[in-house]
Short mmCIF file of C-alpha atoms and ligand atoms in Angstrom, two decimals:
data_model
loop_
_atom_site.label_atom_id
_atom_site.label_comp_id
_atom_site.label_asym_id
_atom_site.label_seq_id
_atom_site.Cartn_x
_atom_site.Cartn_y
_atom_site.Cartn_z
CA MET A 1 -39.05 10.31 -2.05
CA ALA A 2 -36.01 8.21 -2.99
CA LYS A 3 -34.37 9.01 -6.30
CA LYS A 4 -34.92 6.25 -8.87
CA ILE A 5 -32.03 4.97 -10.98
CA LEU A 6 -32.27 2.75 -14.04
CA VAL A 7 -29.36 0.29 -14.16
CA THR A 8 -29.03 -1.38 -17.54
CA GLY A 9 -27.01 -4.60 -17.45
CA GLY A 10 -27.64 -4.65 -13.71
CA THR A 11 -27.42 -8.44 -13.32
CA GLY A 12 -23.90 -8.36 -14.73
CA TYR A 13 -20.63 -8.29 -12.81
CA ILE A 14 -20.06 -4.56 -12.25
CA GLY A 15 -23.76 -3.75 -12.56
CA SER A 16 -24.81 -6.04 -9.69
CA HIS A 17 -22.14 -4.67 -7.34
CA THR A 18 -23.25 -1.13 -8.25
CA VAL A 19 -26.91 -1.97 -7.53
CA VAL A 20 -25.88 -3.05 -4.01
CA GLU A 21 -24.06 0.22 -3.38
CA LEU A 22 -26.91 2.31 -4.83
CA GLN A 23 -29.49 0.60 -2.63
CA GLN A 24 -27.27 0.99 0.42
CA ALA A 25 -26.96 4.69 -0.40
CA GLY A 26 -30.76 5.01 -0.37
CA TYR A 27 -31.57 4.94 -4.09
CA GLU A 28 -34.47 3.00 -5.59
CA VAL A 29 -33.12 0.77 -8.39
CA VAL A 30 -34.74 -0.70 -11.50
CA ILE A 31 -32.62 -3.26 -13.36
CA ILE A 32 -33.06 -4.15 -17.00
CA ASP A 33 -30.97 -6.90 -18.54
CA ASN A 34 -31.41 -9.28 -21.51
CA LEU A 35 -29.60 -12.03 -19.51
CA SER A 36 -27.37 -12.77 -22.52
CA ASN A 37 -24.30 -12.89 -20.26
CA SER A 38 -25.74 -13.10 -16.74
CA ASN A 39 -28.28 -14.95 -14.65
CA ALA A 40 -31.36 -13.61 -12.83
CA ASP A 41 -30.24 -15.55 -9.71
CA VAL A 42 -27.98 -12.55 -9.10
CA LEU A 43 -31.13 -10.76 -7.87
CA GLU A 44 -31.29 -13.21 -4.91
CA GLY A 45 -27.69 -12.42 -3.99
CA ILE A 46 -28.32 -8.66 -4.13
CA THR A 47 -31.44 -9.07 -1.98
CA ARG A 48 -29.55 -11.15 0.60
CA ILE A 49 -26.96 -8.38 0.92
CA THR A 50 -29.25 -5.34 1.04
CA GLY A 51 -32.57 -6.76 2.19
CA LYS A 52 -34.24 -4.98 -0.75
CA ARG A 53 -35.12 -6.81 -3.93
CA PRO A 54 -34.50 -4.49 -6.88
CA LEU A 55 -37.20 -4.23 -9.54
CA PHE A 56 -36.17 -6.23 -12.60
CA ASP A 57 -37.37 -6.45 -16.20
CA LYS A 58 -35.84 -8.85 -18.72
CA LEU A 59 -35.40 -6.42 -21.57
CA ASP A 60 -33.03 -5.76 -24.45
CA CYS A 61 -31.96 -2.13 -24.86
CA LYS A 62 -32.10 -2.59 -28.65
CA ASP A 63 -35.90 -3.04 -28.29
CA MET A 64 -37.13 0.56 -28.47
CA ASP A 65 -40.80 -0.33 -27.94
CA ALA A 66 -39.96 -2.21 -24.74
CA LEU A 67 -37.84 0.72 -23.55
CA LYS A 68 -40.67 3.17 -24.28
CA ALA A 69 -43.05 1.06 -22.20
CA LEU A 70 -40.52 0.99 -19.36
CA PHE A 71 -40.11 4.78 -19.41
CA ARG A 72 -43.88 5.17 -19.32
CA LYS A 73 -44.00 2.96 -16.23
CA HIS A 74 -41.24 4.70 -14.26
CA HIS A 75 -39.78 8.18 -13.87
CA PHE A 76 -36.00 7.75 -13.68
CA ASP A 77 -33.84 10.48 -12.18
CA GLY A 78 -30.71 8.97 -13.71
CA ILE A 79 -29.39 6.02 -15.71
CA ILE A 80 -26.26 3.94 -15.27
CA HIS A 81 -25.66 2.18 -18.57
CA PHE A 82 -23.67 -1.06 -18.29
CA ALA A 83 -25.52 -3.22 -20.81
CA ALA A 84 -23.04 -4.06 -23.59
CA SER A 85 -21.11 -6.92 -25.13
CA LYS A 86 -17.61 -6.78 -23.65
CA ALA A 87 -15.35 -9.64 -24.70
CA VAL A 88 -12.38 -8.28 -26.63
CA GLY A 89 -11.64 -11.55 -28.46
CA GLU A 90 -15.30 -12.23 -29.33
CA SER A 91 -15.65 -8.73 -30.76
CA VAL A 92 -12.96 -9.55 -33.33
CA GLN A 93 -14.96 -12.63 -34.41
CA LYS A 94 -18.41 -10.92 -34.33
CA PRO A 95 -17.94 -7.20 -35.06
CA LEU A 96 -21.48 -6.53 -36.36
CA LEU A 97 -23.01 -8.01 -33.19
CA TYR A 98 -20.82 -5.65 -31.14
CA TYR A 99 -21.56 -2.54 -33.23
CA ARG A 100 -25.30 -3.20 -33.32
CA ASN A 101 -25.61 -4.09 -29.65
CA ASN A 102 -23.30 -1.51 -28.12
CA LEU A 103 -24.29 1.42 -30.34
CA VAL A 104 -28.06 0.91 -30.80
CA SER A 105 -28.58 0.28 -27.05
CA LEU A 106 -26.97 3.59 -26.17
CA ILE A 107 -28.74 5.56 -28.92
CA ASN A 108 -32.14 4.24 -27.81
CA LEU A 109 -31.57 5.29 -24.21
CA LEU A 110 -30.24 8.74 -25.08
CA GLU A 111 -33.19 9.38 -27.39
CA LEU A 112 -35.70 8.69 -24.59
CA MET A 113 -34.01 10.75 -21.87
CA PRO A 114 -35.12 14.32 -22.77
CA GLU A 115 -38.83 13.55 -23.21
CA HIS A 116 -38.85 11.70 -19.89
CA ASN A 117 -36.84 14.35 -18.03
CA VAL A 118 -34.02 11.99 -17.11
CA LYS A 119 -31.25 14.23 -15.78
CA GLY A 120 -28.24 12.25 -16.88
CA MET A 121 -26.38 9.08 -17.66
CA VAL A 122 -23.36 7.54 -16.03
CA PHE A 123 -21.68 5.59 -18.82
CA SER A 124 -19.55 2.48 -18.40
CA SER A 125 -16.46 2.98 -20.52
CA SER A 126 -13.01 1.44 -20.46
CA CYS A 127 -9.30 2.25 -20.45
CA THR A 128 -9.30 0.31 -23.70
CA VAL A 129 -10.04 3.62 -25.43
CA TYR A 130 -6.42 4.67 -24.76
CA GLY A 131 -4.90 1.78 -26.71
CA GLU A 132 -1.19 1.30 -25.91
CA PRO A 133 -0.26 4.36 -23.82
CA ASP A 134 2.91 6.33 -24.66
CA SER A 135 3.60 6.46 -20.91
CA ASN A 136 2.04 5.49 -17.59
CA PRO A 137 0.29 6.38 -15.34
CA ILE A 138 -2.39 7.58 -17.70
CA ASP A 139 -4.77 10.49 -17.07
CA GLU A 140 -7.96 11.60 -18.83
CA ASN A 141 -6.05 13.90 -21.20
CA ALA A 142 -4.08 11.03 -22.69
CA PRO A 143 -4.66 10.68 -26.43
CA ILE A 144 -7.33 8.31 -27.64
CA LYS A 145 -5.57 5.79 -29.87
CA PRO A 146 -7.06 3.69 -32.70
CA ALA A 147 -8.91 0.90 -30.92
CA ALA A 148 -7.24 -2.53 -30.82
CA SER A 149 -10.59 -4.32 -31.15
CA PRO A 150 -14.18 -3.71 -32.27
CA TYR A 151 -15.11 -3.82 -28.55
CA GLY A 152 -12.72 -0.97 -27.78
CA ASN A 153 -13.95 0.89 -30.86
CA THR A 154 -17.58 0.67 -29.68
CA LYS A 155 -16.53 2.30 -26.41
CA GLN A 156 -14.79 5.12 -28.27
CA ILE A 157 -17.80 5.64 -30.56
CA ASN A 158 -20.19 5.49 -27.57
CA GLU A 159 -18.28 8.32 -25.91
CA GLU A 160 -18.47 10.38 -29.11
CA ILE A 161 -22.22 9.70 -29.46
CA ILE A 162 -22.78 10.97 -25.92
CA ARG A 163 -20.67 14.09 -26.51
CA ASP A 164 -22.30 14.89 -29.87
CA PHE A 165 -25.83 14.36 -28.51
CA ILE A 166 -25.22 16.70 -25.58
CA HIS A 167 -23.38 19.20 -27.80
CA SER A 168 -26.49 19.30 -30.02
CA GLY A 169 -28.32 20.85 -27.08
CA ALA A 170 -29.96 17.82 -25.51
CA PRO A 171 -30.92 18.78 -21.94
CA VAL A 172 -29.05 15.89 -20.35
CA MET A 173 -25.63 15.40 -18.73
CA SER A 174 -23.22 12.52 -18.63
CA ILE A 175 -20.35 11.24 -16.55
CA ILE A 176 -18.14 8.79 -18.42
CA LEU A 177 -16.22 6.33 -16.25
CA ARG A 178 -13.19 4.64 -17.83
CA TYR A 179 -12.51 1.44 -15.87
CA PHE A 180 -9.12 -0.16 -15.69
CA ASN A 181 -9.25 -3.85 -14.71
CA PRO A 182 -12.15 -4.64 -12.37
CA ILE A 183 -11.56 -7.80 -10.28
CA GLY A 184 -12.77 -9.50 -7.10
CA ALA A 185 -16.16 -10.06 -5.51
CA HIS A 186 -18.41 -8.63 -2.81
CA PRO A 187 -16.95 -9.55 0.64
CA SER A 188 -20.20 -11.38 1.49
CA ALA A 189 -19.50 -13.79 -1.42
CA GLU A 190 -23.19 -13.42 -2.32
CA ILE A 191 -22.31 -11.88 -5.69
CA GLY A 192 -19.18 -11.90 -7.84
CA GLU A 193 -17.87 -12.41 -11.35
CA LEU A 194 -19.65 -15.32 -13.02
CA PRO A 195 -18.68 -15.44 -16.69
CA LEU A 196 -20.79 -17.83 -18.75
CA GLY A 197 -18.57 -20.48 -20.38
CA VAL A 198 -14.77 -20.32 -20.53
CA PRO A 199 -13.57 -17.08 -18.84
CA GLN A 200 -11.93 -14.54 -21.15
CA ASN A 201 -10.62 -12.40 -18.27
CA LEU A 202 -7.61 -13.27 -16.12
CA VAL A 203 -8.96 -13.49 -12.57
CA PRO A 204 -11.93 -15.83 -13.10
CA TYR A 205 -9.59 -18.08 -15.10
CA ILE A 206 -7.12 -18.04 -12.19
CA THR A 207 -9.75 -18.93 -9.56
CA GLN A 208 -11.34 -21.60 -11.77
CA THR A 209 -7.88 -23.13 -12.29
CA GLY A 210 -7.25 -22.91 -8.54
CA ILE A 211 -10.41 -24.85 -7.77
CA GLY A 212 -9.85 -27.41 -10.52
CA ILE A 213 -12.51 -26.44 -13.05
CA ARG A 214 -9.75 -25.44 -15.52
CA GLU A 215 -6.68 -27.61 -15.94
CA GLN A 216 -4.07 -24.91 -16.36
CA LEU A 217 -3.86 -21.14 -16.84
CA SER A 218 -2.10 -19.94 -19.99
CA VAL A 219 -0.11 -16.78 -19.40
CA PHE A 220 -0.16 -14.91 -22.70
CA GLY A 221 3.47 -13.95 -23.03
CA ASN A 222 6.41 -13.15 -20.76
CA ASP A 223 8.55 -11.43 -23.40
CA TYR A 224 7.13 -7.93 -22.92
CA ASN A 225 9.29 -4.96 -22.02
CA THR A 226 8.31 -5.15 -18.33
CA PRO A 227 10.29 -6.16 -15.21
CA ASP A 228 9.13 -9.80 -15.24
CA GLY A 229 8.16 -9.90 -18.93
CA SER A 230 4.40 -10.27 -18.33
CA CYS A 231 1.80 -7.56 -19.03
CA ILE A 232 1.03 -4.90 -16.43
CA ARG A 233 -2.51 -3.80 -15.49
CA ASP A 234 -4.26 -1.64 -12.89
CA PHE A 235 -6.42 -4.15 -11.04
CA ILE A 236 -9.25 -2.37 -9.19
CA ASN A 237 -11.63 -3.91 -6.66
CA VAL A 238 -15.16 -4.18 -8.06
CA VAL A 239 -16.76 -2.79 -4.85
CA ASP A 240 -14.45 0.24 -4.98
CA LEU A 241 -15.49 0.63 -8.60
CA ALA A 242 -19.19 0.35 -7.71
CA LYS A 243 -18.82 3.08 -5.09
CA ALA A 244 -17.44 5.41 -7.75
CA HIS A 245 -20.73 5.05 -9.65
CA VAL A 246 -22.69 6.21 -6.60
CA LYS A 247 -20.39 9.22 -6.33
CA ALA A 248 -20.97 9.97 -10.02
CA ILE A 249 -24.75 9.71 -9.71
CA GLU A 250 -24.70 11.99 -6.64
CA ARG A 251 -22.52 14.52 -8.47
CA MET A 252 -24.84 14.52 -11.46
CA LEU A 253 -28.16 14.68 -9.57
CA ASN A 254 -26.86 17.42 -7.26
CA ASN A 255 -25.76 19.54 -10.25
CA GLN A 256 -22.14 19.52 -9.13
CA SER A 257 -20.72 18.75 -12.55
CA ASP A 258 -18.47 21.47 -13.98
CA GLU A 259 -19.45 20.62 -17.55
CA PRO A 260 -22.20 18.61 -19.28
CA VAL A 261 -19.83 15.72 -20.03
CA GLU A 262 -17.17 14.70 -17.49
CA ILE A 263 -14.68 11.84 -17.81
CA PHE A 264 -12.92 9.97 -14.99
CA ASN A 265 -10.29 7.22 -14.98
CA LEU A 266 -11.11 4.65 -12.32
CA GLY A 267 -8.04 2.75 -11.17
CA THR A 268 -5.82 2.33 -8.13
CA GLY A 269 -2.87 4.18 -9.67
CA THR A 270 -0.65 1.12 -9.22
CA GLY A 271 0.39 -1.30 -11.94
CA LEU A 272 0.78 -5.00 -11.23
CA SER A 273 1.98 -7.71 -13.60
CA VAL A 274 0.14 -10.89 -14.49
CA LEU A 275 2.83 -12.98 -12.78
CA GLU A 276 2.69 -10.78 -9.66
CA LEU A 277 -1.09 -11.27 -9.51
CA ILE A 278 -0.62 -15.03 -9.81
CA ALA A 279 1.84 -14.92 -6.89
CA LEU A 280 -0.75 -12.99 -4.85
CA PHE A 281 -3.36 -15.62 -5.64
CA GLU A 282 -1.00 -18.38 -4.48
CA LYS A 283 -0.45 -16.44 -1.25
CA VAL A 284 -4.14 -15.88 -0.44
CA SER A 285 -5.26 -19.37 -1.51
CA GLY A 286 -2.29 -21.12 0.08
CA LYS A 287 -1.85 -23.27 -3.02
CA PRO A 288 0.41 -23.19 -6.08
CA LEU A 289 -1.33 -22.29 -9.34
CA ASN A 290 -0.85 -24.51 -12.37
CA TYR A 291 0.10 -22.20 -15.24
CA LYS A 292 2.31 -22.13 -18.30
CA ILE A 293 3.74 -19.35 -20.41
CA VAL A 294 2.39 -19.35 -23.98
CA GLY A 295 2.48 -16.88 -26.88
CA ARG A 296 1.08 -13.38 -26.75
CA ARG A 297 -2.69 -12.77 -27.21
CA GLU A 298 -3.59 -10.59 -30.22
CA GLY A 299 -4.66 -7.11 -29.20
CA ASP A 300 -3.14 -7.16 -25.71
CA ILE A 301 -1.72 -3.91 -24.37
CA GLU A 302 1.76 -4.29 -22.83
CA GLN A 303 1.27 -2.05 -19.82
CA ILE A 304 -1.36 0.40 -18.62
CA TRP A 305 -2.24 1.84 -15.24
CA ALA A 306 -4.24 4.87 -14.14
CA ASN A 307 -3.51 8.27 -12.72
CA PRO A 308 -6.71 8.44 -10.61
CA GLY A 309 -5.97 11.96 -9.37
CA LYS A 310 -8.98 13.57 -11.03
CA ALA A 311 -11.44 11.01 -9.62
CA ASN A 312 -9.79 11.36 -6.20
CA LYS A 313 -10.04 15.15 -6.17
CA VAL A 314 -13.15 15.94 -8.20
CA LEU A 315 -15.32 12.87 -7.61
CA GLY A 316 -14.14 12.53 -4.00
CA TRP A 317 -13.51 8.83 -4.61
CA LYS A 318 -10.44 6.66 -3.98
CA ALA A 319 -9.80 2.93 -4.33
CA GLU A 320 -9.47 1.57 -0.79
CA ILE A 321 -9.26 -2.23 -0.99
CA SER A 322 -5.85 -3.85 -1.49
CA VAL A 323 -5.24 -6.19 -4.43
CA GLU A 324 -4.39 -8.92 -1.91
CA ASP A 325 -7.79 -8.57 -0.17
CA THR A 326 -9.39 -8.39 -3.59
CA MET A 327 -7.81 -11.67 -4.70
CA ALA A 328 -8.95 -13.19 -1.39
CA SER A 329 -12.53 -12.06 -2.17
CA ALA A 330 -12.32 -13.62 -5.64
CA TRP A 331 -11.14 -16.92 -4.15
CA LYS A 332 -13.84 -16.85 -1.41
CA TRP A 333 -16.46 -16.31 -4.14
CA GLN A 334 -15.11 -19.26 -6.18
CA LEU A 335 -15.24 -21.48 -3.08
CA ARG A 336 -18.82 -20.35 -2.40
CA LEU A 337 -19.83 -21.23 -5.97
CA ARG A 338 -18.53 -24.75 -5.39
CA GLU A 339 -20.35 -25.01 -2.03
CA LYS A 340 -23.56 -24.00 -3.79
CA GLY A 341 -22.91 -26.47 -6.61
CA VAL A 342 -23.04 -23.67 -9.16
CA MET A 343 -19.67 -24.70 -10.62
C1 LIG B 1 -5.47 -9.08 -18.42
C2 LIG B 1 -4.08 -9.62 -18.65
C3 LIG B 1 -3.82 -10.92 -20.64
C4 LIG B 1 -6.41 -14.22 -19.52
C5 LIG B 1 -10.22 -6.43 -20.95
C6 LIG B 1 -10.92 -5.29 -21.65
C7 LIG B 1 -11.32 -4.27 -20.65
C8 LIG B 1 -12.16 -4.92 -19.63
C9 LIG B 1 -11.35 -6.01 -18.93
C10 LIG B 1 -14.53 -5.10 -19.88
C11 LIG B 1 -3.63 -9.52 -20.10
C12 LIG B 1 -3.60 -11.77 -19.40
C13 LIG B 1 -5.72 -13.02 -19.50
C14 LIG B 1 -5.71 -15.45 -19.52
C15 LIG B 1 -3.64 -14.22 -19.46
N1 LIG B 1 -13.31 -5.47 -20.25
N2 LIG B 1 -4.35 -13.04 -19.46
N3 LIG B 1 -4.34 -15.40 -19.48
O1 LIG B 1 -7.58 -7.57 -21.69
O2 LIG B 1 -6.62 -6.19 -19.76
O3 LIG B 1 -9.03 -5.96 -20.39
O4 LIG B 1 -11.01 -6.97 -19.93
O5 LIG B 1 -14.84 -4.32 -19.03
O6 LIG B 1 -12.05 -3.26 -21.30
O7 LIG B 1 -10.02 -4.68 -22.55
O8 LIG B 1 -8.26 -8.04 -19.29
O9 LIG B 1 -8.30 -10.03 -17.87
O10 LIG B 1 -8.50 -10.33 -20.39
O11 LIG B 1 -6.32 -9.67 -19.39
O12 LIG B 1 -2.39 -14.22 -19.44
O13 LIG B 1 -6.29 -16.57 -19.54
O14 LIG B 1 -4.08 -11.00 -18.32
O15 LIG B 1 -2.86 -11.23 -21.63
O16 LIG B 1 -2.25 -9.21 -20.12
P1 LIG B 1 -7.75 -6.95 -20.36
P2 LIG B 1 -7.91 -9.59 -19.23
#
């Protein structure tokens, strides 16, 4: 009997790529999503890749009654919790929406797990919890700094909620995955990043500028203390990232975890600057990108990249896909969206 995994936020960017990898690893997947920042059409893309249409319920994780009904309908062996609001800038404008959504959703799920014998939760966290690192590369023992945004603060509080709940004796486990900067799209170009409205993140803004949807990319500052003055990030391929979630689920369900809560940084271990990424895009697309340097964006970290050694050794996972191939996948996805008339 295939193990059944609940994927909250599973029609989202990282969630949809993870559903593909879970199905291809033999898991049965149930997706719940309130579609506040994604589209149910993603289910068609997933089905075209894997040949299996995942079960889907439009559901908000803040709705405890709806969650209770779902847990009565299915026995889940594990949960991967992606569903959250995640735009740094928006969280500064709407902090209460972020605290209510990101905290209540998690609390509801945790509360239901023991009575329904759900073994554990893989939690989608972020390198944002580290704030501005004292040095790079950064490992899991780096200090947690005061969050630079309500979004980052919700991730820090989420991690503490998980730890406190399990410390109280709850018979569940958790693996917390701290992502660096997920980019790119599935090589089939059937699924990818599809932000609703004006993209907040760098790569969709680059590809939308490349294809002419956006007039010009604004580079937020080139006066940082970095070789070319622009910020440095650890850009990780979204399929590599999805595969790490399958490894985490396997580790949890096979009782391989050394402790009830484990934390892993998921990055490539290599930093790349914004301007270097733009140059890579120009190389893979074969066209110059229209951009201009503007002032810094509030809350931006100057430079951060991962030491992925623990995930490599303990999780048995390593990022494989080059940033160049990743940028090529992002561009192929943008071209496919235009072919399909989506944008
Ligand atoms: C990257 C770099 C910008 C847009 C955030 C969250 C993180 C995760 C990913 C959810 C920065 C620069 C960007 C633009 C630019 N979120 N930039 N022009 O801020 O590193 O990470 O998104 O999972 O948790 O913190 O990602 O892509 O917004 O920015 O110059 O139009 O690109 O200044 O240096 P960020 P980003």
